[in-house]
PDB file of C-alpha atoms in Angstrom:
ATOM      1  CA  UNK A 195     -27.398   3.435  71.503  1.00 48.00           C
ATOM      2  CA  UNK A 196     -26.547  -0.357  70.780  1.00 50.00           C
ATOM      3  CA  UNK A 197     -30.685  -0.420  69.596  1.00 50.00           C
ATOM      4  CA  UNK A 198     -30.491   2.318  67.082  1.00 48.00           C
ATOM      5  CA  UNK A 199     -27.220   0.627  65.132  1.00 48.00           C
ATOM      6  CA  UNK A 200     -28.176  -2.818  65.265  1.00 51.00           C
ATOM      7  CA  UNK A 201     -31.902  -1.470  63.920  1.00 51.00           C
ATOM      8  CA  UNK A 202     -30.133   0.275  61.494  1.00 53.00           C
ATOM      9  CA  UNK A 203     -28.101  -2.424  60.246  1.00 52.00           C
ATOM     10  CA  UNK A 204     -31.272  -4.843  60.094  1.00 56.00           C
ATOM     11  CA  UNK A 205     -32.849  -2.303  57.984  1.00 57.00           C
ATOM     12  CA  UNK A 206     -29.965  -2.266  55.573  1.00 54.00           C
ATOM     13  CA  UNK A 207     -30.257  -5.717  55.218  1.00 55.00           C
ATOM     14  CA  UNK A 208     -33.942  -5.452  54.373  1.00 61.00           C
ATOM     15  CA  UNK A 209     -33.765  -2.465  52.059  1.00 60.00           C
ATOM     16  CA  UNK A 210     -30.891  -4.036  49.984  1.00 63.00           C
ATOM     17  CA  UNK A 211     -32.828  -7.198  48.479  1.00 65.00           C
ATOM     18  CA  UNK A 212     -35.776  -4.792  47.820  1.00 65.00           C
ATOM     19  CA  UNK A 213     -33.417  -2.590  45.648  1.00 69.00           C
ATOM     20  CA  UNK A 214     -32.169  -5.399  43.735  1.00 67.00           C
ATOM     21  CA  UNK A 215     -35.704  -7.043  43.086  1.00 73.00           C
ATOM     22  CA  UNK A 216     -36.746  -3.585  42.187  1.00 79.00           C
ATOM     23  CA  UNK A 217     -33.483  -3.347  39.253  1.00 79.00           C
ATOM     24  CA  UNK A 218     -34.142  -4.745  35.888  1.00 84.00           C
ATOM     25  CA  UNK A 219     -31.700  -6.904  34.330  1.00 86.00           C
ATOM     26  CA  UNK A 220     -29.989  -4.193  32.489  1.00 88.00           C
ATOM     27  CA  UNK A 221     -28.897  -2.632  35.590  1.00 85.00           C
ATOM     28  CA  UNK A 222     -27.578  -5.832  37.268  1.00 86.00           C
ATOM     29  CA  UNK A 223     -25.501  -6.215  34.153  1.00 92.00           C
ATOM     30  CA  UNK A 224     -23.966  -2.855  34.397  1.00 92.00           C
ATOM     31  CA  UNK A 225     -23.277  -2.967  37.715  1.00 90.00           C
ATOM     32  CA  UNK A 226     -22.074  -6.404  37.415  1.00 92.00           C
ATOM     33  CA  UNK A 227     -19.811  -5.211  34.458  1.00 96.00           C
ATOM     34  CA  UNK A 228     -18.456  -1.552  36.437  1.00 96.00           C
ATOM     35  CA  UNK A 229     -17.428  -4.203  39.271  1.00 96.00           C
ATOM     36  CA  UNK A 230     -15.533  -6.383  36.918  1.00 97.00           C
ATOM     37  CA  UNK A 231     -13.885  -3.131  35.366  1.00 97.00           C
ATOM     38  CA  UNK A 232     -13.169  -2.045  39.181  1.00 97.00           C
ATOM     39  CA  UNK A 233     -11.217  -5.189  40.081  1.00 98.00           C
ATOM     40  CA  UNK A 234      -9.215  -5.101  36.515  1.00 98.00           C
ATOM     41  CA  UNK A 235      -8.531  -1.715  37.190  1.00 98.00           C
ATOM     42  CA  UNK A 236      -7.397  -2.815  40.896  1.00 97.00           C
ATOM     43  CA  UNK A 237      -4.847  -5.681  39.297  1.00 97.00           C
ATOM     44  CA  UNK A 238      -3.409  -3.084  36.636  1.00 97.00           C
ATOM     45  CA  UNK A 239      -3.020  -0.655  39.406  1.00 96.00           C
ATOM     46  CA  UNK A 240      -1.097  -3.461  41.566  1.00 94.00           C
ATOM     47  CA  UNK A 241       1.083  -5.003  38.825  1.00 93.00           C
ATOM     48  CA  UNK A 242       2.272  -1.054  38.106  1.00 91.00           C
ATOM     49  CA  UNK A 243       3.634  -0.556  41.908  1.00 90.00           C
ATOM     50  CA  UNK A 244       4.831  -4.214  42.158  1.00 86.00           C
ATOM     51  CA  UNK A 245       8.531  -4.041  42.621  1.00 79.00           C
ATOM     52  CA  UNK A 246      10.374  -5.697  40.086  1.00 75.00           C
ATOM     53  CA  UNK A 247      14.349  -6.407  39.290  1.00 71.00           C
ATOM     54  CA  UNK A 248      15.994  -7.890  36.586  1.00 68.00           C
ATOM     55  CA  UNK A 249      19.233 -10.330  37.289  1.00 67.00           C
ATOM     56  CA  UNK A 250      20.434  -8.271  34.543  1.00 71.00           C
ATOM     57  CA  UNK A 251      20.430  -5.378  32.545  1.00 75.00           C
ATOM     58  CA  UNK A 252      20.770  -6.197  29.487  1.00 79.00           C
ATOM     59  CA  UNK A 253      19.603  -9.493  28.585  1.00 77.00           C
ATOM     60  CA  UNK A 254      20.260  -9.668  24.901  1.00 79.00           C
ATOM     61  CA  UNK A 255      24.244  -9.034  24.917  1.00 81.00           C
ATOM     62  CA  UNK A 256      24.459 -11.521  27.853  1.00 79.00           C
ATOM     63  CA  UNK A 257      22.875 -14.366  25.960  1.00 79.00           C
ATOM     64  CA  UNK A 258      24.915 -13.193  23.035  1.00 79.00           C
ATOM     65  CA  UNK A 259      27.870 -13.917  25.836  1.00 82.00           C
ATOM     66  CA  UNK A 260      26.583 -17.253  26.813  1.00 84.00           C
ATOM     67  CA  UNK A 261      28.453 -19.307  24.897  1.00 85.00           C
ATOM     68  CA  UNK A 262      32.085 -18.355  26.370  1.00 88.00           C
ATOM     69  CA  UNK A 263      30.330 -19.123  30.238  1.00 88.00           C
ATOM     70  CA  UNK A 264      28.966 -22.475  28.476  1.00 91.00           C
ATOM     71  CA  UNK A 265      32.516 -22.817  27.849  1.00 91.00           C
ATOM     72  CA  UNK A 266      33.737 -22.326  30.992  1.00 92.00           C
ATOM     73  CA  UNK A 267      31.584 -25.017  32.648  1.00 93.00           C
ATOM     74  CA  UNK A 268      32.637 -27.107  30.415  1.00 94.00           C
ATOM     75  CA  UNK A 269      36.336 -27.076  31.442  1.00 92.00           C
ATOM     76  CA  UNK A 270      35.454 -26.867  35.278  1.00 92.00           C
ATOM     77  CA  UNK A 271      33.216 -30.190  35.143  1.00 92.00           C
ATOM     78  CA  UNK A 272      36.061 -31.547  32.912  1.00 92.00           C
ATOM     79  CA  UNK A 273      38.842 -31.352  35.886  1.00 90.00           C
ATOM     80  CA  UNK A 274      39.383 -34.166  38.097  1.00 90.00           C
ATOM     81  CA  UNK A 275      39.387 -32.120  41.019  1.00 90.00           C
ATOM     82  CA  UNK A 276      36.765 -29.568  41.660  1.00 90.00           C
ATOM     83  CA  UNK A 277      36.703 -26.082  43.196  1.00 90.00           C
ATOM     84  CA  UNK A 278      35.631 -26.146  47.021  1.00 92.00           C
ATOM     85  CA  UNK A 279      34.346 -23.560  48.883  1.00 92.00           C
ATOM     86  CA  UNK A 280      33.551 -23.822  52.736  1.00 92.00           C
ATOM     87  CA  UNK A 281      31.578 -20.404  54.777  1.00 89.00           C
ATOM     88  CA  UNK A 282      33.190 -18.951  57.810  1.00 87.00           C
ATOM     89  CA  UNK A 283      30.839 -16.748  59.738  1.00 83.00           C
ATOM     90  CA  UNK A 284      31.299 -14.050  57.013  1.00 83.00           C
ATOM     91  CA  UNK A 285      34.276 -15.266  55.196  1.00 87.00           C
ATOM     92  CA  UNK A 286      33.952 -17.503  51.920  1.00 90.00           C
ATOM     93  CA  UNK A 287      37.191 -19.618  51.751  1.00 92.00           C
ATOM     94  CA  UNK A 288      38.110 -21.141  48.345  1.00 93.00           C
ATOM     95  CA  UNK A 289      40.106 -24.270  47.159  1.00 92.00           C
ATOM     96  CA  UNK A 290      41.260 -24.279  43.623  1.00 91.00           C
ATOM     97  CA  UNK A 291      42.678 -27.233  42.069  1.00 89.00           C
ATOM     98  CA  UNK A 292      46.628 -25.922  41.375  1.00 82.00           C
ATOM     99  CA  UNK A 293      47.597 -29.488  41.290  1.00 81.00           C
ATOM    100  CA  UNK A 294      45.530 -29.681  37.744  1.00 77.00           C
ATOM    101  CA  UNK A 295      45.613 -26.496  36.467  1.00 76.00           C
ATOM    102  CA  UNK A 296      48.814 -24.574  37.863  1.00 75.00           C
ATOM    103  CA  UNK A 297      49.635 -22.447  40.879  1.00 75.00           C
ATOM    104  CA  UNK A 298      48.640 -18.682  39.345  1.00 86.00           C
ATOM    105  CA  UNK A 299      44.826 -18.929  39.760  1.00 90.00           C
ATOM    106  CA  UNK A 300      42.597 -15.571  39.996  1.00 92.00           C
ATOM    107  CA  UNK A 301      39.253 -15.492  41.017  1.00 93.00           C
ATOM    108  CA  UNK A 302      35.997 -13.017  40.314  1.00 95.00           C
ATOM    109  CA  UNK A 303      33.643 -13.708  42.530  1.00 94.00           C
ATOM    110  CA  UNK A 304      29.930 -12.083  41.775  1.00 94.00           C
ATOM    111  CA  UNK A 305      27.639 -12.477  44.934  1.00 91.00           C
ATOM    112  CA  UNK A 306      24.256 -12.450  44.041  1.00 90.00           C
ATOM    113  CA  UNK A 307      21.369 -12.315  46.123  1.00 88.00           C
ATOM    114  CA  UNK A 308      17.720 -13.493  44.941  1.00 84.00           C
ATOM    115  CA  UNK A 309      15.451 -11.263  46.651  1.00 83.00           C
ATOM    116  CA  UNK A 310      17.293  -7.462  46.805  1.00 81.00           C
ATOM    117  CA  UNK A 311      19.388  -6.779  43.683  1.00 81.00           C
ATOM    118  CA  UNK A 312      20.700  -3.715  46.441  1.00 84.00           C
ATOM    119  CA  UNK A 313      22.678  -5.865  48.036  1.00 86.00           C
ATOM    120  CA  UNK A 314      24.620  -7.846  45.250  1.00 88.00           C
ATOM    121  CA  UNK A 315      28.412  -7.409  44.926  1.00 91.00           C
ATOM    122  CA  UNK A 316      31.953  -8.610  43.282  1.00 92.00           C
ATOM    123  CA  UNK A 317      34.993  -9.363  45.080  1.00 92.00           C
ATOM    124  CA  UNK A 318      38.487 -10.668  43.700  1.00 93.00           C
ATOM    125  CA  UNK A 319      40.921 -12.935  45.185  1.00 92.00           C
ATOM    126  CA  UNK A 320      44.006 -14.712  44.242  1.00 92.00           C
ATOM    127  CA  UNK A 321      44.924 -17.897  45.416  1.00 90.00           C
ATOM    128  CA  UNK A 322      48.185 -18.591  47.283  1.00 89.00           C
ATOM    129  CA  UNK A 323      50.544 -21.206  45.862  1.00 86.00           C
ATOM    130  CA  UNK A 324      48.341 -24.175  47.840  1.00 87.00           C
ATOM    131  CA  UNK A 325      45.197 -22.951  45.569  1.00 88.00           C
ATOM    132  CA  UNK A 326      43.976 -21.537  49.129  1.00 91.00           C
ATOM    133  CA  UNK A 327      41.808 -17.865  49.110  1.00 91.00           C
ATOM    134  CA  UNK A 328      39.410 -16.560  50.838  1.00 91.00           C
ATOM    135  CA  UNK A 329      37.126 -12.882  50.655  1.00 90.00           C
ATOM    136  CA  UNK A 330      35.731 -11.624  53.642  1.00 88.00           C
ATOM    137  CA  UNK A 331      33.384  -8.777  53.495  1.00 83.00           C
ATOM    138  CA  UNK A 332      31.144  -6.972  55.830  1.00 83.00           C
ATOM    139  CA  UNK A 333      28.729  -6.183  52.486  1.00 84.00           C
ATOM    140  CA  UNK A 334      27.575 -10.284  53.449  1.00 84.00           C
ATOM    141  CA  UNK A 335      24.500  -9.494  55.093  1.00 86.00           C
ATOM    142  CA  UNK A 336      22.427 -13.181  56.876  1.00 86.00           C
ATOM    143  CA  UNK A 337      20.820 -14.814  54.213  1.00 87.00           C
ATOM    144  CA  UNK A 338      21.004 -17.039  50.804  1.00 89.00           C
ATOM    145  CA  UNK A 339      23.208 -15.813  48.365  1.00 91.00           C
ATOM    146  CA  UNK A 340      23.959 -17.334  44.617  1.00 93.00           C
ATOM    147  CA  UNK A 341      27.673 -17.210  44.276  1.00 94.00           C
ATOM    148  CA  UNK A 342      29.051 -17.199  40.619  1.00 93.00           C
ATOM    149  CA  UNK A 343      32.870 -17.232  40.199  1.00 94.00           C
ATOM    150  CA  UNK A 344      34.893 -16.634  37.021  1.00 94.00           C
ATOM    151  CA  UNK A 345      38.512 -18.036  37.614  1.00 92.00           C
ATOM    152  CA  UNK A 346      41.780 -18.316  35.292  1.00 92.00           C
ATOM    153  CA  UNK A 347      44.412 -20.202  36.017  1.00 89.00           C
ATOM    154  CA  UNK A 348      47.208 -19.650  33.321  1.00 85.00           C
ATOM    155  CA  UNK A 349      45.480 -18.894  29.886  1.00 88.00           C
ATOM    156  CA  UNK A 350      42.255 -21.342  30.645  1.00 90.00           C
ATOM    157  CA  UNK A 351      39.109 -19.761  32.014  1.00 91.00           C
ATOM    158  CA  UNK A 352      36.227 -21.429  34.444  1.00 93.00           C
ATOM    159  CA  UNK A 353      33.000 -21.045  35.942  1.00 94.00           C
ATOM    160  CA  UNK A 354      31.607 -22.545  38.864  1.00 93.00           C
ATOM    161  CA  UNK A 355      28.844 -21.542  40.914  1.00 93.00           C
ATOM    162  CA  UNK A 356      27.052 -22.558  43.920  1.00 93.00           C
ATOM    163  CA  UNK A 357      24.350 -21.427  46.534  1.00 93.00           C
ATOM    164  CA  UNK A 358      25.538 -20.137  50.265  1.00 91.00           C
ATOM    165  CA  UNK A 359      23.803 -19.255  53.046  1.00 88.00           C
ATOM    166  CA  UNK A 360      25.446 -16.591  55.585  1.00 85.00           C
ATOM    167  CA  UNK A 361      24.286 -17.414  58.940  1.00 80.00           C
TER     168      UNK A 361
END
């Protein structure tokens, strides 16, 4: 049995420069071209059923937005004392500056994770009188996570944001 494949398969091998010797040009070009059409029909068909998902949905009214969040930054890297954050297993405690900006701070917290928009989320907290919160959630799942928060404290607004990883 092993004789008749492995004659086979040398015969193949034999046949298949004879064919081509035996083409004229104009057929090595076509089939030259239908394989190049093949392959760009191959990519086209990939880059359809490639998964793809956007940070956001709508991009133009968020750049339209920018400017307040530009804002924001601003007055967070203008404060002496920065916002601190420090992971707990799956807690995420904060520590806001109330000895520069006041005591009543509120935090937005967006959780955003690069690589499955399925698993992003918001949480709130407010910070007790020591500028001390923390959000715990069992929506943390192990991995790197961009963190963006949106805090007030009185009638100011600020933005920090920072990369975590949940172990």
């Amino acid at each position: 049995a092993g004789d008749k494949y492995k004659f086979y398969g040398t015969r193949i091998l034999k046949i298949t420069p004879m064919i081509l010797k035996k083409l004229n040009w104009g057929w090595k070009i076509g089939i030259m071209y239908a394989l190049f059409v093949m392959f760009i029909l191959f990519m086209v068909y990939k880059a359809v059923n490639m998964k793809t998902e956007l940070v956001t949905k709508d991009y133009y009214a968020e750049e339209l937005r920018y400017q307040e969040q530009i804002d924001k930054m601003n007055r967070s890297n203008a404060l002496k004392e920065k916002m601190e954050w420090k992971i707990i297993g799956k807690e995420v405690r904060f520590l806001f500056p109330v000895n520069e900006v006041g005591r009543d701070v509120k935090a937005e917290v967006f959780f955003y994770r690069p690589n499955s928009s399925a698993q992003d989320f918001t949480a709130t907290c407010v910070a007790d009188t020591s500028g001390r919160c923390s959000i715990t959630s069992e929506k943390f799942r192990h991995g790197i996570y961009k963190m963006q928060v949106n805090w007030k404290a009185g009638d100011e607004t600020y933005f920090d944001e920072g990369i975590i990883n949940i172990n």
